[in-house]
Short mmCIF file of C-alpha atoms and ligand atoms in Angstrom, two decimals:
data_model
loop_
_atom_site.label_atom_id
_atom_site.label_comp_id
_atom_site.label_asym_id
_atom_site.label_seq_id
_atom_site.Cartn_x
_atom_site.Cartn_y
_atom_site.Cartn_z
CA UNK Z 1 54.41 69.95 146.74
CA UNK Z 2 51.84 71.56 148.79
CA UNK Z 3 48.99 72.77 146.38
CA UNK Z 4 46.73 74.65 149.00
CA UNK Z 5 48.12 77.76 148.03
CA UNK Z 6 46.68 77.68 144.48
CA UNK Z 7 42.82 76.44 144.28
CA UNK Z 8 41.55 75.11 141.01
CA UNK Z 9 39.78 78.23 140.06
CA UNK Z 10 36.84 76.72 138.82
CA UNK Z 11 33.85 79.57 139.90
CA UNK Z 12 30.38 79.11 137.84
CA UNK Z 13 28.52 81.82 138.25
CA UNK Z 14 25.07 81.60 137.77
CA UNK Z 15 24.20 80.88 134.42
CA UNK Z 16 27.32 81.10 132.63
CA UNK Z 17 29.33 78.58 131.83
CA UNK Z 18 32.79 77.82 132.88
CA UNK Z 19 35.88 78.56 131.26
CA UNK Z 20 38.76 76.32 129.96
CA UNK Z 21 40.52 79.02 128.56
CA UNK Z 22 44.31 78.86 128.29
CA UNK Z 23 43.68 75.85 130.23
CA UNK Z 24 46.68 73.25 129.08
CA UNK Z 25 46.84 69.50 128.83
CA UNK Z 26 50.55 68.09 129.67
CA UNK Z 27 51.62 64.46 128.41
CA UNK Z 28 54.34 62.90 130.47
CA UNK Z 29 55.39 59.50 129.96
CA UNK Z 30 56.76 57.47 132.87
CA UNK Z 31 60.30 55.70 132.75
CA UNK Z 32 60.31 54.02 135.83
CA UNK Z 33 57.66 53.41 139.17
CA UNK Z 34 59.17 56.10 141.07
CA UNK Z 35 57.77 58.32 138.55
CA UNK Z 36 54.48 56.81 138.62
CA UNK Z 37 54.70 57.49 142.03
CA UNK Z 38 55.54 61.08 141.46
CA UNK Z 39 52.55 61.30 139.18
CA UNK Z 40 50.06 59.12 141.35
CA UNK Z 41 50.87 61.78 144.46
CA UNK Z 42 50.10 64.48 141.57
CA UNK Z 43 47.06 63.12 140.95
CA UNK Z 44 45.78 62.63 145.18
CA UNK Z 45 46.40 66.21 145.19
CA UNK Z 46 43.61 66.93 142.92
CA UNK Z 47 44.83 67.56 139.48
CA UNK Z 48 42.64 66.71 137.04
CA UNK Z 49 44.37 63.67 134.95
CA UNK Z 50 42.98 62.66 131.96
CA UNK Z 51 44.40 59.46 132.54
CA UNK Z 52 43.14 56.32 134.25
CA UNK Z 53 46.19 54.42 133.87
CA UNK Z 54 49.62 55.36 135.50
CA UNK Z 55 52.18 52.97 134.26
CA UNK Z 56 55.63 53.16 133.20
CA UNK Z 57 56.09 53.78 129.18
CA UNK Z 58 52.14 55.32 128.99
CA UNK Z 59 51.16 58.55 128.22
CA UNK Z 60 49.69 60.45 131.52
CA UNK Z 61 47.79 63.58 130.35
CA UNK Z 62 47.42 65.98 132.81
CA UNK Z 63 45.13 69.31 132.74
CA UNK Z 64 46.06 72.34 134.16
CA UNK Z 65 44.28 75.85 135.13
CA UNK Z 66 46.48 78.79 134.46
CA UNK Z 67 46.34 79.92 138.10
CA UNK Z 68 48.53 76.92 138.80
CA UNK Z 69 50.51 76.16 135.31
CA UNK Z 70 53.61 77.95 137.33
CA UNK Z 71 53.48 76.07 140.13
CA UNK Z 72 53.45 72.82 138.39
CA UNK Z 73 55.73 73.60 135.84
CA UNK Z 74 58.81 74.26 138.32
CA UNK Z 75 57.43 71.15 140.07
CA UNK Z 76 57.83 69.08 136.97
CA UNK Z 77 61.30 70.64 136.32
CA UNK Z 78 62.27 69.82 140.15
CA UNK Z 79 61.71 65.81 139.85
CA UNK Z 80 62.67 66.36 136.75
CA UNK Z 81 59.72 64.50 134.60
CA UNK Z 82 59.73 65.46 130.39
CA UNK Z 83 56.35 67.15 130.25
CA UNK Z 84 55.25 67.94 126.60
CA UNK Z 85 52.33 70.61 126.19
CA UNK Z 86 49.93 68.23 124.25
CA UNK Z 87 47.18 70.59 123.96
CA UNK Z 88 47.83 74.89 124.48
CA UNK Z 89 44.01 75.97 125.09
CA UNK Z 90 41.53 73.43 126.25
CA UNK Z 91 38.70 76.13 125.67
CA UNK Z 92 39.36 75.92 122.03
CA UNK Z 93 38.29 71.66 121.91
CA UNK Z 94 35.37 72.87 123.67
CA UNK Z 95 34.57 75.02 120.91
CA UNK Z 96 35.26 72.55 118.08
CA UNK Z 97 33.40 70.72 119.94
CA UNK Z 98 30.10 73.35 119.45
CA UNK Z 99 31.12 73.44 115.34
CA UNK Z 100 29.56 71.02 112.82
CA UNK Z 101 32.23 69.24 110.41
CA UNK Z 102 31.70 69.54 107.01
CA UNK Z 103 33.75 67.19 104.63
CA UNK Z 104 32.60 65.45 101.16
CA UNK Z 105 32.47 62.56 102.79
CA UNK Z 106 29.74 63.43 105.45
CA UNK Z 107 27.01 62.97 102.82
CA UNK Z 108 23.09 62.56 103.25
CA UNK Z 109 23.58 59.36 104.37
CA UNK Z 110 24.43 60.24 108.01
CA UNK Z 111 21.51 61.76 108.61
CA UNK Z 112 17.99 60.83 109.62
CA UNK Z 113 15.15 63.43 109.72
CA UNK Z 114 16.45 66.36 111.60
CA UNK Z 115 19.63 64.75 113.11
CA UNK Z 116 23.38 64.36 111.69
CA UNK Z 117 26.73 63.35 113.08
CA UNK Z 118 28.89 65.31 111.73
CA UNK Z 119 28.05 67.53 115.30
CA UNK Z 120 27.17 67.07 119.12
CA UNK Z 121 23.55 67.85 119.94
CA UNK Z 122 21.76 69.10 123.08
CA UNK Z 123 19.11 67.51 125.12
CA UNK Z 124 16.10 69.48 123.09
CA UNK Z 125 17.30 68.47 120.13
CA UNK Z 126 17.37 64.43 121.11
CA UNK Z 127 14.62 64.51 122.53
CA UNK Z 128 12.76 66.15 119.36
CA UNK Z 129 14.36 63.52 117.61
CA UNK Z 130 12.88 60.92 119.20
CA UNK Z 131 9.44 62.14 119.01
CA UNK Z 132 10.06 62.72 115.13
CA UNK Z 133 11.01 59.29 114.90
CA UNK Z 134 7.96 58.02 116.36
CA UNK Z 135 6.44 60.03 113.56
CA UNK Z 136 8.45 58.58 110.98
CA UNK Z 137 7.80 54.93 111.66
CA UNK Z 138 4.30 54.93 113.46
CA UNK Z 139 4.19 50.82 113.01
CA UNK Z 140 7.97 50.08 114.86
CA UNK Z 141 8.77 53.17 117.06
CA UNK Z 142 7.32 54.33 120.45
CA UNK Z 143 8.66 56.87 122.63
CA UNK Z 144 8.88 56.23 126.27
CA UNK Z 145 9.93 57.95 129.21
CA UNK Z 146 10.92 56.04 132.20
CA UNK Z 147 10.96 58.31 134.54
CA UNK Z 148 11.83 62.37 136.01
CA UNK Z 149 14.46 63.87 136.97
CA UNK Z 150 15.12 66.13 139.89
CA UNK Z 151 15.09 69.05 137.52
CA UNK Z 152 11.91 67.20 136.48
CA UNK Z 153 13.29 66.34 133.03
CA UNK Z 154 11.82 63.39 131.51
CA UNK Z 155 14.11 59.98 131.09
CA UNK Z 156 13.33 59.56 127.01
CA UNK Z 157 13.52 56.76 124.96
CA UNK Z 158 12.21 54.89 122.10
CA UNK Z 159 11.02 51.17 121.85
CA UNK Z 160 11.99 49.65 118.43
CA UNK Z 161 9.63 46.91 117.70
CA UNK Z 162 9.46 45.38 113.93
CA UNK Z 163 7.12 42.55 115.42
CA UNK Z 164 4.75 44.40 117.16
CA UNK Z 165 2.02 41.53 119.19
CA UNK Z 166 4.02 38.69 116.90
CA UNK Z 167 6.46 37.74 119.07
CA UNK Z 168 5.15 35.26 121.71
CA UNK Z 169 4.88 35.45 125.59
CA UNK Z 170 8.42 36.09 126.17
CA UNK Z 171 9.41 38.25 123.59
CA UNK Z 172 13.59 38.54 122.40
CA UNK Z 173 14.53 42.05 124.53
CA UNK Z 174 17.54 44.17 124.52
CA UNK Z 175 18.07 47.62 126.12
CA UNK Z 176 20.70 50.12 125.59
CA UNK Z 177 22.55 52.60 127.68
CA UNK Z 178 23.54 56.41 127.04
CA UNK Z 179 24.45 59.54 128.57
CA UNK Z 180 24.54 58.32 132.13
CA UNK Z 181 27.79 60.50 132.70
CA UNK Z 182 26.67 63.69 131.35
CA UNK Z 183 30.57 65.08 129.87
CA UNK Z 184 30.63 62.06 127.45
CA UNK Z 185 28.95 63.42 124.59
CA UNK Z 186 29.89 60.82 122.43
CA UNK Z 187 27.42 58.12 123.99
CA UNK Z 188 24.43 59.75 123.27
CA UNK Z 189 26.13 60.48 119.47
CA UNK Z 190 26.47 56.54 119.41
CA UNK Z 191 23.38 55.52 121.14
CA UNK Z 192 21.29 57.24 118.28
CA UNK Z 193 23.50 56.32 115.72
CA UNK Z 194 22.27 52.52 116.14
CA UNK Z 195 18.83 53.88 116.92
CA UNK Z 196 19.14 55.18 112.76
CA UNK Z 197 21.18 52.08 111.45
CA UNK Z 198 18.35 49.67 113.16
CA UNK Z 199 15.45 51.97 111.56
CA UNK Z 200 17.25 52.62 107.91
CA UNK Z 201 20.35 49.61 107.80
CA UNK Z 202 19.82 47.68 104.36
CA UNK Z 203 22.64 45.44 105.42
CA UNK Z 204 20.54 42.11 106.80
CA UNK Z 205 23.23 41.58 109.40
CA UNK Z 206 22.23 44.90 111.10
CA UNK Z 207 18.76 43.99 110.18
CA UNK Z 208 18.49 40.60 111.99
CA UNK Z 209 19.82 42.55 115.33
CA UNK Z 210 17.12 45.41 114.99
CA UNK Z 211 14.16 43.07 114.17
CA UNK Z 212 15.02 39.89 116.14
CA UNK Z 213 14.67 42.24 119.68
CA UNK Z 214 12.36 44.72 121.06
CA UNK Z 215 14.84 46.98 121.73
CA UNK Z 216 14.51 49.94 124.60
CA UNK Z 217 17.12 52.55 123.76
CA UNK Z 218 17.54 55.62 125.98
CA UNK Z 219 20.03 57.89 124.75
CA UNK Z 220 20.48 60.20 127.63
CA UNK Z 221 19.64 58.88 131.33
CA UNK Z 222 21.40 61.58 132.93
CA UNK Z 223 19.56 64.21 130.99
CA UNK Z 224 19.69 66.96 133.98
CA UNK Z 225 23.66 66.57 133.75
CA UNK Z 226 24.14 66.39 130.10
CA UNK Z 227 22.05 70.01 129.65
CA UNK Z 228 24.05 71.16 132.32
CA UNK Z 229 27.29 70.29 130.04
CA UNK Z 230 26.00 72.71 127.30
CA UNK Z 231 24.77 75.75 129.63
CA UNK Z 232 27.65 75.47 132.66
CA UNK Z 233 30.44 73.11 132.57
CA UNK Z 234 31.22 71.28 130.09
CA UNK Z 235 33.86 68.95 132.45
CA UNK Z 236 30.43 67.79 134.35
CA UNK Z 237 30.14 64.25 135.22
CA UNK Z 238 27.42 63.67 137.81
CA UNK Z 239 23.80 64.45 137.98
CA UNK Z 240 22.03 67.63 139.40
CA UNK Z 241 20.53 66.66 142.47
CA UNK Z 242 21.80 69.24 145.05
CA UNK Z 243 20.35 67.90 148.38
CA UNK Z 244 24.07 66.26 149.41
CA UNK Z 245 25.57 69.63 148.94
CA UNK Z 246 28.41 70.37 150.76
CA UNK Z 247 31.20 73.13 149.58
CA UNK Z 248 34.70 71.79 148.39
CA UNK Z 249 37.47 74.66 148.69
CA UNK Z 250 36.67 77.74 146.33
CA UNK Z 251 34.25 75.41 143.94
CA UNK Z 252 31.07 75.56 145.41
CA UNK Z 253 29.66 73.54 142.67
CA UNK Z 254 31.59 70.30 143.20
CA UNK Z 255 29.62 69.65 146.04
CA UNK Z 256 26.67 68.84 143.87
CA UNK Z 257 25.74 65.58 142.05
CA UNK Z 258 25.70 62.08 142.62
CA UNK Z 259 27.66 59.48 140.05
CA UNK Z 260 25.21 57.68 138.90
CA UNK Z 261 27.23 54.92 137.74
CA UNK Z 262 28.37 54.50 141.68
CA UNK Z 263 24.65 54.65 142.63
CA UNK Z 264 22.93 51.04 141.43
CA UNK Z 265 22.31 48.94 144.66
CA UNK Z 266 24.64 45.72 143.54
CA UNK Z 267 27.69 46.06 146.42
CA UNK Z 268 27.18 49.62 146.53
CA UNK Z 269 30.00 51.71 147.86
CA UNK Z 270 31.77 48.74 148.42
CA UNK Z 271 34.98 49.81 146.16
CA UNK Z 272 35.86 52.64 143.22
CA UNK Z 273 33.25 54.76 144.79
CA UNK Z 274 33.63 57.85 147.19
CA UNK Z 275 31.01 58.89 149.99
CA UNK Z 276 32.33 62.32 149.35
CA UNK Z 277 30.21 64.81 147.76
CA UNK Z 278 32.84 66.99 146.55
CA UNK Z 279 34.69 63.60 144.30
CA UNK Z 280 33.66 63.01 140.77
CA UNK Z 281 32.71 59.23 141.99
CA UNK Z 282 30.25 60.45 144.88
CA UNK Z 283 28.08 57.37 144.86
CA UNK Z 284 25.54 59.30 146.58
CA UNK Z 285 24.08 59.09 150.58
CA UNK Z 286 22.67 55.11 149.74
CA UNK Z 287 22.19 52.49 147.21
CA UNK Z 288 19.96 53.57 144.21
CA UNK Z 289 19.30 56.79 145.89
CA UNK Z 290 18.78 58.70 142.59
CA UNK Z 291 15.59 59.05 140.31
CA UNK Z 292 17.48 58.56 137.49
CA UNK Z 293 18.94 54.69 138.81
CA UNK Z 294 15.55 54.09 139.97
CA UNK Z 295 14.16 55.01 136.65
CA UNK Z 296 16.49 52.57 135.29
CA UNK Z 297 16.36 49.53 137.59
CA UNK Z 298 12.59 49.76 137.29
CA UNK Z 299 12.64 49.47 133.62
CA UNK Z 300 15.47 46.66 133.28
CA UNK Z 301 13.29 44.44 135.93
CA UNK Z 302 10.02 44.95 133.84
CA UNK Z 303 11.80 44.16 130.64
CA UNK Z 304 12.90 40.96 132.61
CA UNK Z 305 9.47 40.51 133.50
CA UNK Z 306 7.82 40.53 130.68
CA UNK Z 307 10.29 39.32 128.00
CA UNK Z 308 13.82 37.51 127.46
CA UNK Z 309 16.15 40.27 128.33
CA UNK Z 310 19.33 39.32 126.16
CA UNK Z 311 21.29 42.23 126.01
CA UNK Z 312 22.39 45.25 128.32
CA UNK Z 313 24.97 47.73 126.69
CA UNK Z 314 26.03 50.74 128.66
CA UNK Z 315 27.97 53.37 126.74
CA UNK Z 316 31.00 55.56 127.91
CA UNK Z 317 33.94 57.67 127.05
CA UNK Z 318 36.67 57.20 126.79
CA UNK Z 319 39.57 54.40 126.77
CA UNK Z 320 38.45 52.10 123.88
CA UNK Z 321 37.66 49.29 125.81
CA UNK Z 322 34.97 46.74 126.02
CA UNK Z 323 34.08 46.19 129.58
CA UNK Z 324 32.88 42.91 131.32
CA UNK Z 325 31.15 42.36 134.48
CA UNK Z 326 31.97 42.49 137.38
CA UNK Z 327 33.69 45.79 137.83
CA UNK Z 328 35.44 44.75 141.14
CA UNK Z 329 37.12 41.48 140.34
CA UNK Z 330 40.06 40.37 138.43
CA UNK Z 331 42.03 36.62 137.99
CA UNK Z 332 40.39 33.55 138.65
CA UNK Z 333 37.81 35.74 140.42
CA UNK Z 334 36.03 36.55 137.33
CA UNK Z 335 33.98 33.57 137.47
CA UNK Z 336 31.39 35.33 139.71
CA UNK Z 337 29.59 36.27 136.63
CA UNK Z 338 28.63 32.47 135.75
CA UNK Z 339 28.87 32.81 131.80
CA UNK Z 340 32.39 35.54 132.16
CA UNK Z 341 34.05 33.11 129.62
CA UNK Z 342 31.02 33.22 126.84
CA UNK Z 343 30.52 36.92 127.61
CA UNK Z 344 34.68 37.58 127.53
CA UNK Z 345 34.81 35.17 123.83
CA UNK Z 346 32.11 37.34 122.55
CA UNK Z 347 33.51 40.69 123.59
CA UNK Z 348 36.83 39.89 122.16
CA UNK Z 349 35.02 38.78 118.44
CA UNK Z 350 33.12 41.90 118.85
CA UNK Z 351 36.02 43.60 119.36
CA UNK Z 352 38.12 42.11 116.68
CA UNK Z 353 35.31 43.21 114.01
CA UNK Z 354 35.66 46.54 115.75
CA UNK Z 355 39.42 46.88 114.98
CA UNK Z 356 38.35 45.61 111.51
CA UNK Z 357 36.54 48.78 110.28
CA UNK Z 358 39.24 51.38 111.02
CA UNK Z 359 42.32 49.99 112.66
CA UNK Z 360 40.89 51.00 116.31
CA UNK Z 361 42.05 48.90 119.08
CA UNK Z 362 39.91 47.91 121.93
CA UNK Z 363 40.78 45.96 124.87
CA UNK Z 364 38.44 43.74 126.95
CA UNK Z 365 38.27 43.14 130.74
CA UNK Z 366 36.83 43.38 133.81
CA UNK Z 367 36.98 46.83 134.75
CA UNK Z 368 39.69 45.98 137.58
CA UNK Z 369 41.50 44.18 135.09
CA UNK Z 370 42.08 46.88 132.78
CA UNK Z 371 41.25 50.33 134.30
CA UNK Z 372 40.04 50.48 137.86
CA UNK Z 373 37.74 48.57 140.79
CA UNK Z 374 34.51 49.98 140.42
CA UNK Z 375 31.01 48.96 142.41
CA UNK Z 376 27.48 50.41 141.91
CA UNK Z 377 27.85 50.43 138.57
CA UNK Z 378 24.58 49.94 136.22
CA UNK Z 379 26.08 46.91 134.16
CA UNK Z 380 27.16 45.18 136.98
CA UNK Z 381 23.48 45.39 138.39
CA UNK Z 382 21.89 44.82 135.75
CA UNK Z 383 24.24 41.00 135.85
CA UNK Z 384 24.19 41.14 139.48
CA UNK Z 385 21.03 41.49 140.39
CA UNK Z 386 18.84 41.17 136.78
CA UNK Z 387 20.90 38.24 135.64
CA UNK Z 388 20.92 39.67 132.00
CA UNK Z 389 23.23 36.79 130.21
CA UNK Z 390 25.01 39.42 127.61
CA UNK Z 391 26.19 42.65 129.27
CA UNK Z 392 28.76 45.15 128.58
CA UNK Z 393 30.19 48.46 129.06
CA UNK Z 394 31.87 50.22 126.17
CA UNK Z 395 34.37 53.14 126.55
CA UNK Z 396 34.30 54.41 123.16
CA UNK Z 397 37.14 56.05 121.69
CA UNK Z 398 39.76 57.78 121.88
CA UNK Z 399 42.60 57.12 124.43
CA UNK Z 400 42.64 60.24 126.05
CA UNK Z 401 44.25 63.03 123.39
CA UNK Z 402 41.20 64.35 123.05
CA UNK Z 403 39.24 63.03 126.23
CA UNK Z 404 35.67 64.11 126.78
CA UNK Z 405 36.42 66.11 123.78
CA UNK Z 406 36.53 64.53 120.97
CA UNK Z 407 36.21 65.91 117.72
CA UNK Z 408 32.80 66.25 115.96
CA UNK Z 409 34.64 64.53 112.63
CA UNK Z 410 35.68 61.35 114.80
CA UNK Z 411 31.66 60.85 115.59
CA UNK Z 412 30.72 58.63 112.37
CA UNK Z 413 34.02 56.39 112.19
CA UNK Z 414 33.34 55.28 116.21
CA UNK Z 415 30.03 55.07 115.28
CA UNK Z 416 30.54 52.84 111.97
CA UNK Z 417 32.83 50.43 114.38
CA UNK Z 418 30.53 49.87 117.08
CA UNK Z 419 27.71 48.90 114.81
CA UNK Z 420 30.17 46.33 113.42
CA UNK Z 421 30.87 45.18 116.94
CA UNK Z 422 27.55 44.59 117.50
CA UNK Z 423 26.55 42.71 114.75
CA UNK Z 424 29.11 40.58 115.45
CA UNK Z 425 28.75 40.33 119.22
CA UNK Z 426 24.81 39.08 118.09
CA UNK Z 427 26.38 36.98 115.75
CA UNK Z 428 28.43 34.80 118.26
CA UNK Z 429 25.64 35.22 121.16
CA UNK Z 430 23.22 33.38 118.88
CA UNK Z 431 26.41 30.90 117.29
CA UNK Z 432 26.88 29.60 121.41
CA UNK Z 433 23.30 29.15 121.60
CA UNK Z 434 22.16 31.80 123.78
CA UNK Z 435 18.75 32.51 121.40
CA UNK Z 436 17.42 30.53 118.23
CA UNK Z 437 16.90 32.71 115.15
CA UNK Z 438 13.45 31.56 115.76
CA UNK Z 439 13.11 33.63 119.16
CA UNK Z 440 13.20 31.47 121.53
CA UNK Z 441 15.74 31.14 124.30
CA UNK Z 442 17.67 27.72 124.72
CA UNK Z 443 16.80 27.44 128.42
CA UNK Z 444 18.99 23.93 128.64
CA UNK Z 445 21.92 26.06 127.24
CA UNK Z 446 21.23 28.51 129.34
CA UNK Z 447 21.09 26.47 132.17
CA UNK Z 448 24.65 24.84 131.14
CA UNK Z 449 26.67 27.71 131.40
CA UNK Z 450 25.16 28.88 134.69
CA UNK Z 451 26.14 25.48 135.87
CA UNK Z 452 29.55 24.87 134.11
CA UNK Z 453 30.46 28.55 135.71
CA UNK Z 454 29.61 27.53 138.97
CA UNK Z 455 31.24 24.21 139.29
CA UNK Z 456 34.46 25.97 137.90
CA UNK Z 457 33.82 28.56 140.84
CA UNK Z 458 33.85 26.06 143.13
CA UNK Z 459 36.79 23.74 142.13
ZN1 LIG R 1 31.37 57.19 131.96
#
């Protein structure tokens, strides 16, 4: 199938956003590998799967423009694949998307000062937010910005700190993760979902993890990319900088943007990264190239500085999975990260409690494991190179019916089953010894499962 003839019509023009209308998502599922190989030549031809996975008895979702839904269609017919229309009208998720959802059950509860979850906001509004909160709770909450963007946005966050100048030389730290892939709105929805439950939680499980750490929270660290979701394309991954452009076909705009999650300096484009500017894994012209994974390296290495950094928890959509460093290994190889087994036992508890909650299953891997080699990733540096004992990625739900779109009522259920994750991923952390309730670190622990890992590498 040649596919030159028909170019993805994806034109922005200036200023006005793209449109996903009469758009269509196809599910096919696989009955044998030469059908996986059908659909893995699909996808090198640039169709845009909503699928990571291509295996035999899986769903494969596949979008399509209208400009080409003929030409694919008699293709499907001509290998003869079963291709169901799963959804008629992508533009119309994008809409829902842009609706609040109102149901009895989304009470006053779920909301703190100005902000809800019953819908998605924009970068203004988060950002207000976090300045309100500061407000709020003048004796635990400071806002921070680590850094600017290209657009000259700042990087915002808030420090939670219940112990304010009580806590020692080497204070308990923990930082978390959102927004660095600006089409997955539901990571910034999370991220400030535990920012709330840490202020307002009554539950003293969630209140030993918010007061036991100073935690560093920045919702959105792509915030250039995530605005640009709202006022152009909602499909958009990367981050704004144009200085690698470089035009790809008919879409001049795919040319722009580096993947910041390809961009951290830990065996950068090494594997599961492209040096092309037109991909949607452009890992940009060199290691840690971008403001934004400057911003962020900086910060994690003066947190290490100047405290116990614990925890580093990146958040994504979608697959429901629990990711483990390091990205580009898989089988015995996993033992390059010296404590994989404690972080893998906790992952899996945490992901247990997750399933718990509302019947949502998570899996837990190394990223080649279970979806794909990836390098450059910020988890992996922040293990790599930071040495942070706990950290994860999370790919938050769902499995790909929805995508990047999911539904504005499915925000407060993921939400409600991450917090439980977490409590319970603190819960073993601190059970194999990795922190006293006390504060202090167990260096001799520490120092055991660095050690055990190694001579296990080595046998
Ligand atoms: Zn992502």
């Amino acid at each position: 199938m040649i596919k030159n003839v028909v170019i993805i019509g994806l034109i922005a023009i200036a200023n006005a956003m793209v449109s996903y209308e009469n758009y269509k998502v196809y599910n096919i599922v696989p009955k044998s590998e030469a059908e996986v190989q059908i659909l893995t030549d699909l996808k090198k031809e640039g169709y845009e799967f909503w699928t990571e996975i291509l295996e035999v008895g899986n769903d494969v979702r596949i979008m399509v423009a209208p400009a080409e839904d003929e030409e694919f269609s008699n293709y499907i017919k001509s290998v003869k694949l079963d291709a169901v229309v799963s959804i008629t009208n992508v533009q119309d998720l994008i809409d829902a998307q842009h609706n609040t959802f109102s149901s009895s059950s989304s009470d006053r509860s779920s909301s703190l000062g100005s902000f809800t979850w019953d819908r998605y906001y924009g970068l203004d509004h988060i950002h207000a937010w976090l300045d309100e909160l500061e407000g709020l709770y003048p004796d635990v909450v400071t806002t921070i910005s680590i850094g600017n963007t290209v657009e000259g946005r700042p990087i915002k966050g808030v420090i939670i700190d219940y112990k304010p100048n009580a806590r020692g030389e080497r204070p308990l730290t923990g930082m978390i993760e959102g927004g660095i892939h600006a089409r997955e709105w539901i990571s910034p929805a999370t991220v400030t979902w535990i920012i709330k439950e840490f202020l307002t939680s009554t539950d003293p499980a969630v209140r030993t993890l918010a007061e036991t750490f100073i935690w560093h929270i920045i919702p959105v660290a792509n915030p250039d990319g995530y605005v640009y979701t709202f006022s152009n394309d909602r499909m958009w991954r990367k981050n704004r900088n144009t200085a690698n452009h470089v035009m790809c076909g008919t879409n001049a705009d795919a040319g722009n943007g580096i993947d910041l999650n390809r961009n951290f300096n830990f065996l950068w484009m090494s594997v599961g990264a492209s040096s092309n500017p037109c991909d949607q894994t452009y890992a940009g012209p060199r290691g840690a190239s971008e403001l934004e994974t400057q911003a962020l390296t900086n910060h994690v290495l003066r947190l290490q500085r100047s405290g116990e950094l614990i925890y580093y928890l990146a958040f994504h959509s979608y697959s429901q999975m629990i990711l483990v460093p390091y990205s580009h290994v898989a089988g015995v190889n996993v033992l390059e990260a010296p404590n994989y087994a404690d972080m893998f036992e906790v992952a899996i508890r945490a992901a247990d409690k997750l399933e718990a909650r509302h019947g949502t299953r998570y899996t837990v891997g190394t990223s080649l494991e279970i979806l794909y080699a990836v390098s450059g990733s910020s988890f992996d540096w922040v293990k790599g190179v930071a040495n942070v004992p706990i950290v994860y990625l999370f790919e938050l739900r769902d499995v790909g019916l929805y995508g990047f779109l999911l539904p504005p009522e499915d925000i407060i259920p993921n939400n409600e089953e991450i917090m439980d994750s977490l409590v319970e991923m603190d819960r073993v952390t601190r059970q194999l010894g990795y922190y006293t309730a006390a504060g202090t670190v167990l260096h001799s622990v520490m120092s055991l499962v660095l050690a055990t890992g190694m001579l296990v590498l080595f046998q």
